[in-house]
Coordinates of C-alpha atoms in Angstrom, one line a residue:
M14 CA -0.1 -0.1 -0.1
E15 CA 3.1 2.6 -0.3
G16 CA 2.2 5.7 -1.6
S17 CA -1.4 5.2 -1.4
R18 CA -3.6 8.0 0.3
Y19 CA -4.8 5.6 3.0
D20 CA -5.2 7.1 6.3
R21 CA -3.4 4.1 7.9
P22 CA -2.4 0.6 6.6
V23 CA -5.1 -1.7 6.7
V24 CA -4.5 -5.5 5.7
H25 CA -7.6 -7.7 7.0
G26 CA -11.2 -7.6 6.0
R27 CA -14.0 -9.3 7.7
W28 CA -13.7 -12.5 5.5
G29 CA -10.3 -12.9 6.7
G30 CA -8.4 -12.1 3.1
T31 CA -6.9 -8.5 2.3
M32 CA -8.5 -5.0 1.7
S33 CA -9.4 -5.9 -1.7
D34 CA -11.7 -9.1 -0.5
S35 CA -13.5 -6.8 1.9
L36 CA -14.4 -4.1 -1.0
T37 CA -15.0 -6.8 -3.9
R38 CA -17.5 -9.2 -2.5
A39 CA -20.0 -6.8 -1.2
S40 CA -23.3 -5.7 -3.6
G41 CA -24.5 -3.1 -1.7
I42 CA -22.8 0.1 0.1
V43 CA -24.7 2.3 2.6
F44 CA -23.2 5.7 3.5
D45 CA -23.9 8.2 6.4
L46 CA -25.0 11.7 5.5
D47 CA -23.6 14.5 7.8
G48 CA -19.6 14.6 7.7
T49 CA -19.3 11.7 5.5
L50 CA -21.0 13.1 2.2
V51 CA -21.7 16.6 3.5
D52 CA -19.2 18.8 5.4
S53 CA -21.7 19.8 8.0
T54 CA -20.1 17.7 11.1
Y55 CA -18.8 21.1 12.6
V56 CA -22.0 23.1 11.9
H57 CA -24.0 20.3 13.7
T58 CA -21.7 20.8 16.7
L59 CA -22.2 24.3 16.8
C60 CA -25.9 24.5 16.5
W61 CA -26.4 21.6 19.2
W62 CA -23.7 23.8 21.3
E63 CA -25.9 27.0 21.0
A64 CA -29.4 25.3 21.3
L65 CA -28.0 23.8 24.8
Q66 CA -26.7 26.9 25.8
Q67 CA -30.4 28.9 24.9
F68 CA -31.9 26.0 27.8
G69 CA -29.1 26.8 30.3
H70 CA -27.1 23.8 29.5
S71 CA -23.1 24.7 28.9
R72 CA -21.3 21.9 27.6
P73 CA -17.6 21.8 25.9
M74 CA -17.7 22.1 22.2
A75 CA -15.6 18.8 22.0
A76 CA -17.8 16.8 24.0
V77 CA -20.8 18.4 21.8
H78 CA -18.7 17.5 18.5
H79 CA -18.2 13.7 20.0
T80 CA -22.0 13.2 19.7
V81 CA -22.7 14.1 16.3
G82 CA -23.7 11.1 14.3
M83 CA -26.2 10.4 16.6
G84 CA -29.8 11.8 16.4
S85 CA -30.9 13.9 18.9
D86 CA -32.8 11.0 21.1
H87 CA -29.5 9.6 22.1
L88 CA -27.3 12.9 21.8
L89 CA -29.7 14.7 24.5
H90 CA -29.2 11.7 27.0
H91 CA -25.6 11.0 26.2
L92 CA -25.0 15.0 27.0
L93 CA -27.5 15.9 29.6
G94 CA -27.9 12.3 31.4
D95 CA -31.1 10.7 32.9
S96 CA -31.5 13.5 35.4
R97 CA -32.7 16.1 32.9
E98 CA -35.6 17.6 32.1
R99 CA -36.8 15.3 29.2
A100 CA -39.5 18.0 28.3
Q101 CA -36.9 20.1 27.3
D102 CA -36.0 17.6 24.8
P103 CA -38.2 18.3 21.9
E104 CA -37.7 22.4 22.3
I105 CA -33.8 21.9 22.1
T106 CA -34.1 20.0 19.0
A107 CA -36.1 22.3 17.5
A108 CA -33.6 25.2 18.3
H109 CA -30.9 23.2 16.7
D110 CA -32.8 22.4 13.9
V111 CA -33.7 26.4 13.1
L112 CA -30.1 27.0 13.8
F113 CA -28.9 24.6 11.4
G114 CA -31.5 25.8 8.8
T115 CA -29.9 29.1 8.2
W116 CA -26.7 27.1 7.0
H117 CA -28.5 25.1 4.6
E118 CA -27.1 27.3 1.7
R119 CA -23.8 27.8 3.0
L120 CA -23.0 23.7 3.3
H121 CA -21.1 21.9 0.8
P122 CA -20.1 18.7 -0.5
L123 CA -17.1 16.8 0.7
P124 CA -14.4 16.3 -2.0
A125 CA -14.7 13.5 -4.3
A126 CA -18.4 12.7 -2.9
R127 CA -20.4 13.0 -6.0
V128 CA -17.8 11.2 -7.9
L129 CA -17.8 8.1 -5.7
L130 CA -21.8 8.1 -5.2
N131 CA -21.5 8.0 -9.2
W132 CA -18.9 5.6 -9.7
C133 CA -20.5 3.1 -6.8
R134 CA -23.8 2.9 -8.8
D135 CA -22.1 2.4 -12.7
A136 CA -19.9 -0.1 -10.5
G137 CA -23.5 -2.1 -10.1
L138 CA -23.5 -1.4 -6.5
T139 CA -26.6 -1.0 -4.5
V140 CA -26.3 2.5 -2.9
A141 CA -28.0 3.5 0.2
L142 CA -28.0 6.5 2.5
A143 CA -28.7 5.9 6.1
S144 CA -29.0 9.1 8.8
S145 CA -29.9 9.7 12.0
G146 CA -31.1 13.2 11.1
G147 CA -34.5 13.7 9.9
E148 CA -36.2 14.5 6.7
R149 CA -36.1 18.1 7.9
D150 CA -32.5 18.7 6.5
L151 CA -32.3 15.7 4.3
W152 CA -33.7 17.4 0.9
A153 CA -31.5 20.3 1.5
M154 CA -28.3 18.0 2.0
L155 CA -29.4 15.9 -1.3
E156 CA -29.7 19.5 -3.2
V157 CA -26.1 20.3 -2.1
L158 CA -25.4 16.8 -3.6
D159 CA -26.9 17.6 -6.7
H160 CA -29.8 14.9 -5.8
P161 CA -27.6 11.4 -6.2
D162 CA -30.2 8.6 -7.2
F163 CA -30.0 6.6 -4.1
D164 CA -31.6 2.8 -4.2
V165 CA -32.6 3.4 -0.6
I166 CA -32.7 6.3 1.6
V167 CA -33.6 6.2 5.6
T168 CA -33.5 8.9 8.0
G169 CA -34.0 9.1 11.7
D170 CA -37.6 10.0 11.4
D171 CA -38.6 6.4 10.1
V172 CA -37.1 4.4 12.9
D173 CA -37.8 4.2 16.5
S174 CA -34.0 4.5 17.5
T175 CA -31.0 6.2 16.1
K176 CA -27.4 5.6 15.4
P177 CA -25.5 3.8 17.9
D178 CA -28.6 1.4 17.3
P179 CA -28.6 -0.2 14.1
D180 CA -32.2 0.4 13.3
V181 CA -31.6 2.7 10.1
L182 CA -29.3 0.3 8.7
G183 CA -31.9 -2.4 9.2
A184 CA -34.4 -0.6 7.8
V185 CA -31.8 0.1 4.7
L186 CA -31.2 -3.7 4.2
E187 CA -35.2 -4.6 4.8
R188 CA -35.9 -2.1 1.8
A189 CA -32.9 -3.0 -0.4
G190 CA -33.2 -6.8 0.2
L191 CA -29.7 -7.3 1.1
E192 CA -28.2 -9.1 3.9
A193 CA -25.9 -7.5 6.5
D194 CA -22.6 -9.3 5.5
D195 CA -23.1 -8.4 1.9
V196 CA -23.0 -4.6 2.4
M197 CA -20.2 -2.0 3.2
V198 CA -21.0 0.9 5.6
V199 CA -19.3 4.2 5.3
G200 CA -19.3 6.7 7.8
D201 CA -17.3 9.4 9.8
S202 CA -18.4 8.8 13.3
V203 CA -18.0 6.2 16.2
W204 CA -21.7 6.0 16.3
D205 CA -21.9 5.1 12.6
M206 CA -19.0 1.9 13.2
E207 CA -21.0 0.8 16.1
A208 CA -24.1 1.0 14.1
A209 CA -22.2 -1.4 11.5
A210 CA -20.7 -3.2 13.8
R211 CA -23.7 -4.4 15.7
I212 CA -25.8 -5.3 12.6
G213 CA -22.8 -7.5 11.0
S214 CA -22.0 -5.5 7.9
V215 CA -18.1 -4.2 7.2
A216 CA -17.5 -0.9 8.8
I217 CA -15.4 1.7 6.9
G218 CA -14.4 4.8 8.4
V219 CA -13.6 7.9 6.9
A220 CA -11.8 10.9 8.7
T221 CA -14.1 13.6 7.4
G222 CA -15.8 14.5 10.3
G223 CA -13.2 15.4 12.7
T224 CA -12.5 11.7 14.1
S225 CA -9.1 10.1 13.8
A226 CA -8.8 6.7 12.4
A227 CA -7.5 5.1 15.6
E228 CA -11.0 6.2 17.3
L229 CA -12.9 4.7 14.6
E230 CA -11.4 1.6 14.5
S231 CA -11.8 1.6 18.2
A232 CA -15.5 1.7 17.5
G233 CA -15.3 -1.0 15.1
A234 CA -14.1 0.1 12.0
E235 CA -12.7 -2.5 9.6
L236 CA -11.0 -0.1 7.3
T237 CA -10.3 3.4 7.4
F238 CA -9.6 6.0 4.8
Q239 CA -8.3 9.1 5.2
D240 CA -10.9 10.7 2.5
L241 CA -13.4 9.9 0.1
A242 CA -11.0 10.1 -2.6
A243 CA -8.6 7.7 -0.9
L244 CA -11.5 4.9 -0.6
L245 CA -12.6 5.6 -4.4
D246 CA -9.2 4.8 -5.2
A247 CA -9.2 1.7 -3.0
L248 CA -12.5 0.7 -4.6
Q249 CA -11.3 1.6 -8.2
D250 CA -8.2 -0.9 -7.7
A251 CA -10.4 -3.7 -6.0
R252 CA -13.4 -3.8 -8.3
P253 CA -13.6 -3.6 -12.3
E254 CA -13.4 -0.5 -13.9
P255 CA -17.5 0.5 -14.4
A256 CA -18.8 2.5 -17.5
P257 CA -18.6 6.3 -17.3
G258 CA -21.7 7.7 -15.7
V259 CA -23.7 10.8 -15.6
W260 CA -21.2 12.6 -14.1
G261 CA -18.5 11.2 -16.2
T262 CA -15.0 9.6 -14.6
R263 CA -13.2 10.7 -11.9
P264 CA -10.7 14.0 -12.9

């Protein structure tokens, strides 16, 4: 792997073979949204921090950042604990949503996100989206990505419990007709990795949301990459070259 852009050397995949085996055998790929495809992790951090402040809860920004990737159901419990005034949960969440909405037009896709999505579809993979966020922000994010053609989209509004519980992934598998061990799950947070590991899919971490490769691996990532371009390089090396898609080939 010398000279590659991988965050760190990766030798083994879940099938007991090489990294190429892990990337070659799957027939589906499931992407997280915030911090994985769209550069929004730190925006969410700021908006949750401010929303908490509005209701008298002061938490370190680093602690808030660590929870991004969970849905509000788990995030507020993680930050405020069992003794919190639960009646405030919807109000704090609504405050975050209003704040985040002011950023919609300033959000950008992460480098190589659009090309990676296109390449995966051209390669014959089932391409799905599994986000702990709700539908309120989903459509703004899809617009940022130029409305990619996902086979399946599941949000936190569709399930009883968000990441790190694997419910969103389970819903994707059910709708797509795929088995857990036939799917790669790509995410930037420890909660993505935990959810993928719990359901039995290949967890692929990308260090695009401020979480290190070491943290992602500790949470269950079987492969880690510095960015989406490095993941795309690895997929191109591991799988047959697809025909050019609507966005063309990678520059």
